[in-house]
Amino acid sequence: MGRSMATARDVAERAGTSTAVVSYVFNNGPRPVSAETRRRVLEAAAELDYRPNILARALSAGRTYSLGLLIPQIRNPYFATLAEHLENFARQHDHLLLIGDSAGDPEQESAHIGSFIERKVDGVVLVSLLVEPAIQRFAAAGVPVVALHPVPEGVTVSTLSIDYVAAAEASTDHLLSHGYRTLGVVTGPEDSPGTSEHRRGIEWALEKHPRASARYVACPVSRFAARDAVQPWFKQKRPPRAIYCSTDEQAFGVLFAAWEAGLRVPEDVAVMGFDGTSECTVTIPPLASVRQPIEETARRAVELLLDRSNTQAARHVLDYELIPSTSCGC
Amino acid sequence: MGRSMATARDVAERAGTSTAVVSYVFNNGPRPVSAETRRRVLEAAAELDYRPNILARALSAGRTYSLGLLIPQIRNPYFATLAEHLENFARQHDHLLLIGDSAGDPEQESAHIGSFIERKVDGVVLVSLLVEPAIQRFAAAGVPVVALHPVPEGVTVSTLSIDYVAAAEASTDHLLSHGYRTLGVVTGPEDSPGTSEHRRGIEWALEKHPRASARYVACPVSRFAARDAVQPWFKQKRPPRAIYCSTDEQAFGVLFAAWEAGLRVPEDVAVMGFDGTSECTVTIPPLASVRQPIEETARRAVELLLDRSNTQAARHVLDYELIPSTSCGC
DNA sequence: TTGTAAGCGTTATCAC
DNA sequence: GTGATAACGCTTACAA
């Protein structure tokens, strides 16, 4: 029982028809089937509890009904939330989501890319450490990709993201409008996608506030790395009055470092995150941030990948939302 | 280029042999191959950049080289960490890890179970909401399972976990040994696996401290739900002096609720978590907890599932470690 | 030690 | 509208 599933052949025999017709019924095509025959097939299938063998289907039809998600770190709540939403939308379309967590390691990322190609996923949602090689390999294998971060000009791929430069500028503006003059900036690694966009937005904002100055530090996107990265600032006589973080994950580490150094947030140092995960509402104190439209991103990413007519690489821009909260001082 | 991969047939032709031998070489069996022939096959394979088609292999051999992980919530850092380690070990054994996140919803859990069975995973690591139905379905489909939580007596399945009762007792003992007399206990839902083990351990500890009393609340395993669940306590004139949480995830919400209510941790209220994720080291204040051996659990789970000789259901018990920290008052 | 050929369970072409 | 039948690419008896 359950040991060996019924096959299309069994259903065909019981319905007094052929395996071809069984296939036509279950796929609504490519040939038409009379109402009466269809009924008999569905009845037989129900009686035998027939479920098409996905593996056989994949081998024959060349589609696996699976999507890949490649991310730097599943422990980052932003990516965990993204994965949740993508999984929901993928399931609604009868697809399985494969999650490839690189854990910040390009080698693991590379292994996942190979794995996704090998398993012939129908499409990949990409948040990559090393954007260009990843895109090259998927392109060479004919796997559709949607990237969720900025990608260098000239690289042909669909992207789906907010305007990072504008969001960074708005966020910095918001911080500086409190009158804070000294800014600390925590970004991801120099070469990681998005870092230069954050910088550019921050610099644009700084131009409008000539008395403000900024110092920068780049570190891995982890709360632990960020804590370590800002500790030296907090030991100085004059720590930055406000800290801009390019991810919430890093901001979590900054909040801790401030607490550890005996600095009050926001009275002594203001902090701003980026991503706007719901975890921000229960940090101590609640974290101001820039909300990314995670659910909409997930919905559209799945649509883009599964819409097989859509073969154009396009750059889609979504809206962000500035979320002030206790940590920024308002 | 990359469009259509080389097949075993191509390799066989180029090496002047048959597809059978190609298969023997790539699987190290089941028939022996002479050194010379093996060399020619490998050479031809390298020249053609041949990679066996995993789908075809799965269909033919009945193994998919994939493992499933079924968890209640990927956003919980404990499960995210578990997923990371499992993925690493699975990859070391050339297996892919499929993550099924139920998001606390039995219907989603059920859908994932169906999906894992349908895709014929070679084994499943189970952290389930509804243990028995899950185990039934996998058993009926002939899928090996390792459960990472307590499972009712009489259910035949391998388990791999710490002794929850003993750990809960030790943790409660530790709290009470500070002299705290009033204890608040936050557990997961009444019917979720583990809850009764936590309760039992706590009660054993309470018996040794006759002047101590406890009040209980059950809530979903989420920091948000836990925050809401303990808020009423913190509004009372005499909140519990110490709070035991059956997961770190819930303890995170308790720390926030205490802060929000103006209570100091640990001066006004002590807090203990459970799971011992590294996130505990950067909460405000750092969270005392019971460390689960996540990496070892992951390693052994993969070994158990892939060791095909091992068909016995056994209950494996791992060691936990009590981790005192600021939040408990020592 | 190697080759032939029959599956694995679909899909889809092509003839009826 | 329907039914044979040849793929899909691999594994593995069985024969040589």
XYZ file of C-alpha atoms in Angstrom, chain B residues 140-277:
138
model
C 3.220 4.580 3.963
C 5.331 5.976 1.157
C 8.413 4.129 2.343
C 10.388 7.300 3.070
C 12.888 7.041 5.950
C 12.394 9.641 8.661
C 14.419 11.030 11.539
C 12.429 13.114 14.006
C 14.290 15.758 15.999
C 11.740 16.075 18.771
C 10.086 13.814 21.301
C 7.574 11.459 19.754
C 4.796 9.608 21.579
C 5.564 6.109 22.828
C 4.604 3.445 20.372
C 5.238 5.508 17.261
C 7.873 3.704 15.266
C 10.413 6.195 14.037
C 14.023 7.119 14.630
C 14.503 10.108 16.865
C 17.527 12.246 17.506
C 17.214 14.751 20.308
C 18.380 15.883 23.684
C 16.563 14.740 26.810
C 14.052 17.576 26.936
C 12.718 16.698 30.373
C 16.170 16.707 31.936
C 17.157 19.908 30.149
C 13.996 21.680 31.241
C 14.576 20.551 34.786
C 18.174 21.733 34.771
C 17.234 25.076 33.321
C 14.437 25.636 35.832
C 16.710 24.538 38.652
C 19.220 27.084 37.551
C 16.647 29.864 37.556
C 15.207 28.895 40.921
C 18.640 28.582 42.475
C 18.884 32.381 42.210
C 16.112 32.559 44.783
C 13.402 33.603 42.353
C 10.092 32.451 43.807
C 7.598 33.295 41.099
C 8.080 31.673 37.748
C 6.378 32.426 34.453
C 6.509 29.699 31.829
C 6.069 30.288 28.125
C 5.616 27.116 26.085
C 4.593 26.316 22.545
C 1.052 25.213 21.756
C -0.393 22.545 24.058
C -0.420 19.882 21.389
C 2.953 20.561 19.880
C 5.726 18.045 20.420
C 7.983 18.950 23.307
C 5.541 21.031 25.271
C 4.666 18.284 27.702
C 8.350 17.407 28.166
C 9.175 20.998 29.088
C 6.279 21.041 31.540
C 7.318 17.810 33.135
C 10.914 18.950 33.640
C 9.767 22.241 35.113
C 7.452 20.490 37.522
C 10.175 18.185 38.713
C 12.354 21.168 39.455
C 9.523 22.956 41.248
C 9.069 20.010 43.563
C 12.532 20.680 44.878
C 11.712 24.327 45.567
C 8.508 24.201 47.585
C 8.254 27.954 48.078
C 8.279 28.597 44.325
C 5.150 28.831 42.243
C 4.575 28.915 38.506
C 2.069 30.296 36.061
C 1.894 29.050 32.476
C 1.031 30.404 29.107
C 1.077 28.579 25.772
C 1.521 30.462 22.527
C 2.812 29.949 19.005
C 6.567 29.748 18.659
C 7.191 33.291 17.489
C 8.718 36.298 19.162
C 5.651 38.337 18.327
C 3.222 35.874 19.836
C 5.386 35.538 22.943
C 5.554 39.285 23.393
C 1.781 39.459 23.299
C 1.427 36.465 25.585
C 3.490 37.890 28.447
C 2.367 41.496 28.200
C -0.476 40.919 30.689
C 1.971 39.535 33.241
C 4.178 42.573 32.929
C 1.249 44.885 33.529
C 0.402 43.208 36.831
C 1.535 44.584 40.158
C 3.661 41.527 40.740
C 4.990 40.110 37.511
C 6.773 36.771 37.711
C 10.334 37.251 38.923
C 11.691 34.855 36.304
C 10.482 33.635 32.935
C 11.214 30.236 31.432
C 10.782 30.067 27.669
C 10.680 26.811 25.786
C 12.417 28.404 22.781
C 14.863 31.254 22.227
C 12.512 32.622 19.618
C 9.890 33.191 22.294
C 12.473 34.546 24.728
C 13.347 37.253 22.197
C 9.748 38.447 22.407
C 9.820 38.286 26.200
C 12.926 40.466 26.367
C 11.155 43.013 24.231
C 7.978 42.923 26.304
C 9.999 43.466 29.458
C 11.766 46.448 27.925
C 8.495 47.857 26.703
C 7.004 47.526 30.193
C 9.971 49.311 31.704
C 11.252 46.226 33.501
C 14.978 45.650 33.691
C 16.463 42.260 32.819
C 17.654 40.614 35.002
C 17.155 43.087 37.887
C 13.351 43.072 37.705
C 12.735 39.937 35.737
C 15.108 37.146 34.746
C 14.711 35.339 31.433
C 15.886 31.978 30.183
C 15.648 30.770 26.618
C 15.997 27.359 25.084
C 17.937 26.262 21.970
C 21.095 28.281 22.426
C 21.392 29.816 18.978
